[in-house]
Amino acid sequence: MEKRKDNLINNIGYLMNAYKETQMDLAYSIGLNSPNSISNYLNGTRYPKKEIREKIARHYHITEEKLMYSDFVGLDFDVDQLTDAERMKEMSLILYPI
């Protein structure tokens, strides 16, 4: 459970940074009225319920399983790279190995 929790916390923070989002941006985009819940998830004082994990995953166009079990920290991703087809191919092979 602890490894999954660490991955989730790290991945949410990583994705927020990659997408240049604040806690408020993420909170509002998934239907929360305050960024406090996101802050609590990131500092480990609360763990998001399945419904919230699914909303966060959908927001970032990944599955809940990827959000919870993958390790995105090693990826060098910035939302500006979305226009770089070669970089997108490289990243997709990391996220979805064949």
mmCIF file of C-alpha atoms in Angstrom:
data_model
loop_
_atom_site.group_PDB
_atom_site.id
_atom_site.type_symbol
_atom_site.label_atom_id
_atom_site.label_comp_id
_atom_site.label_asym_id
_atom_site.label_seq_id
_atom_site.Cartn_x
_atom_site.Cartn_y
_atom_site.Cartn_z
ATOM 1 C CA MET A 1 0.000 0.000 0.000
ATOM 2 C CA GLU A 2 2.790 2.417 0.903
ATOM 3 C CA LYS A 3 4.529 2.118 -2.515
ATOM 4 C CA ARG A 4 1.210 2.704 -4.285
ATOM 5 C CA LYS A 5 0.530 5.735 -2.093
ATOM 6 C CA ASP A 6 4.000 7.156 -2.785
ATOM 7 C CA ASN A 7 3.576 6.613 -6.534
ATOM 8 C CA LEU A 8 0.182 8.300 -6.503
ATOM 9 C CA ILE A 9 1.454 11.332 -4.578
ATOM 10 C CA ASN A 10 4.540 11.659 -6.768
ATOM 11 C CA ASN A 11 2.600 11.141 -9.988
ATOM 12 C CA ILE A 12 -0.040 13.742 -9.177
ATOM 13 C CA GLY A 13 2.654 16.280 -8.341
ATOM 14 C CA TYR A 14 4.642 15.366 -11.425
ATOM 15 C CA LEU A 15 1.648 15.627 -13.757
ATOM 16 C CA MET A 16 0.577 18.939 -12.264
ATOM 17 C CA ASN A 17 4.068 20.272 -12.879
ATOM 18 C CA ALA A 18 4.256 18.843 -16.396
ATOM 19 C CA TYR A 19 0.908 20.405 -17.294
ATOM 20 C CA LYS A 20 1.854 23.636 -15.496
ATOM 21 C CA GLU A 21 -1.184 23.397 -13.235
ATOM 22 C CA THR A 22 -1.676 24.691 -9.724
ATOM 23 C CA GLN A 23 -3.508 22.802 -7.017
ATOM 24 C CA MET A 24 -6.455 25.100 -7.679
ATOM 25 C CA ASP A 25 -6.390 24.302 -11.409
ATOM 26 C CA LEU A 26 -6.519 20.572 -10.745
ATOM 27 C CA ALA A 27 -9.130 20.868 -8.002
ATOM 28 C CA TYR A 28 -11.528 22.884 -10.137
ATOM 29 C CA SER A 29 -10.965 20.721 -13.226
ATOM 30 C CA ILE A 30 -12.071 17.593 -11.331
ATOM 31 C CA GLY A 31 -15.009 19.280 -9.606
ATOM 32 C CA LEU A 32 -13.596 20.132 -6.186
ATOM 33 C CA ASN A 33 -14.441 23.535 -4.717
ATOM 34 C CA SER A 34 -11.111 24.047 -2.990
ATOM 35 C CA PRO A 35 -7.457 23.161 -3.600
ATOM 36 C CA ASN A 36 -7.148 22.003 0.027
ATOM 37 C CA SER A 37 -7.995 18.417 -0.915
ATOM 38 C CA ILE A 38 -5.235 18.372 -3.535
ATOM 39 C CA SER A 39 -2.825 19.798 -0.977
ATOM 40 C CA ASN A 40 -3.807 17.063 1.476
ATOM 41 C CA TYR A 41 -3.238 14.379 -1.173
ATOM 42 C CA LEU A 42 0.176 15.781 -2.061
ATOM 43 C CA ASN A 43 1.393 16.019 1.519
ATOM 44 C CA GLY A 44 0.041 12.558 2.362
ATOM 45 C CA THR A 45 -2.442 13.557 5.049
ATOM 46 C CA ARG A 46 -5.348 12.216 2.979
ATOM 47 C CA TYR A 47 -5.669 9.563 0.315
ATOM 48 C CA PRO A 48 -8.090 10.241 -2.556
ATOM 49 C CA LYS A 49 -11.125 8.009 -2.883
ATOM 50 C CA LYS A 50 -11.482 5.903 -6.010
ATOM 51 C CA GLU A 51 -13.896 8.406 -7.586
ATOM 52 C CA ILE A 52 -11.371 11.227 -7.191
ATOM 53 C CA ARG A 53 -8.479 9.080 -8.445
ATOM 54 C CA GLU A 54 -10.525 8.263 -11.544
ATOM 55 C CA LYS A 55 -11.280 11.951 -12.143
ATOM 56 C CA ILE A 56 -7.618 12.883 -11.793
ATOM 57 C CA ALA A 57 -6.602 10.088 -14.169
ATOM 58 C CA ARG A 58 -9.223 11.135 -16.747
ATOM 59 C CA HIS A 59 -8.056 14.733 -16.450
ATOM 60 C CA TYR A 60 -4.544 13.642 -17.426
ATOM 61 C CA HIS A 61 -5.774 11.170 -20.077
ATOM 62 C CA ILE A 62 -4.421 8.082 -18.326
ATOM 63 C CA THR A 63 -5.961 5.174 -16.455
ATOM 64 C CA GLU A 64 -6.334 5.085 -12.697
ATOM 65 C CA GLU A 65 -3.938 2.125 -12.668
ATOM 66 C CA LYS A 66 -1.260 4.158 -14.463
ATOM 67 C CA LEU A 67 -1.770 6.990 -12.005
ATOM 68 C CA MET A 68 -1.381 4.668 -9.033
ATOM 69 C CA TYR A 69 1.237 2.154 -10.135
ATOM 70 C CA SER A 70 3.474 3.843 -12.716
ATOM 71 C CA ASP A 71 6.453 5.963 -11.823
ATOM 72 C CA PHE A 72 6.310 9.150 -13.897
ATOM 73 C CA VAL A 73 9.056 10.894 -11.973
ATOM 74 C CA GLY A 74 11.739 9.496 -14.277
ATOM 75 C CA LEU A 75 10.043 10.932 -17.339
ATOM 76 C CA ASP A 76 11.245 14.238 -18.667
ATOM 77 C CA PHE A 77 7.917 15.689 -19.773
ATOM 78 C CA ASP A 78 6.701 19.170 -20.343
ATOM 79 C CA VAL A 79 3.358 20.015 -21.931
ATOM 80 C CA ASP A 80 5.242 22.048 -24.558
ATOM 81 C CA GLN A 81 6.659 18.773 -25.868
ATOM 82 C CA LEU A 82 3.263 17.795 -27.222
ATOM 83 C CA THR A 83 4.228 19.438 -30.491
ATOM 84 C CA ASP A 84 7.376 17.291 -30.766
ATOM 85 C CA ALA A 85 6.255 14.071 -32.485
ATOM 86 C CA GLU A 86 9.514 12.209 -31.833
ATOM 87 C CA ARG A 87 9.411 13.020 -28.112
ATOM 88 C CA MET A 88 5.758 11.971 -27.916
ATOM 89 C CA LYS A 89 6.641 8.629 -29.519
ATOM 90 C CA GLU A 90 9.459 8.117 -26.992
ATOM 91 C CA MET A 91 7.186 8.959 -24.063
ATOM 92 C CA SER A 92 4.378 6.730 -25.271
ATOM 93 C CA LEU A 93 6.758 3.777 -25.443
ATOM 94 C CA ILE A 94 7.721 4.414 -21.828
ATOM 95 C CA LEU A 95 4.114 4.693 -20.676
ATOM 96 C CA TYR A 96 2.770 1.902 -22.864
ATOM 97 C CA PRO A 97 5.610 -0.509 -23.636
ATOM 98 C CA ILE A 98 4.984 -2.938 -26.424
#
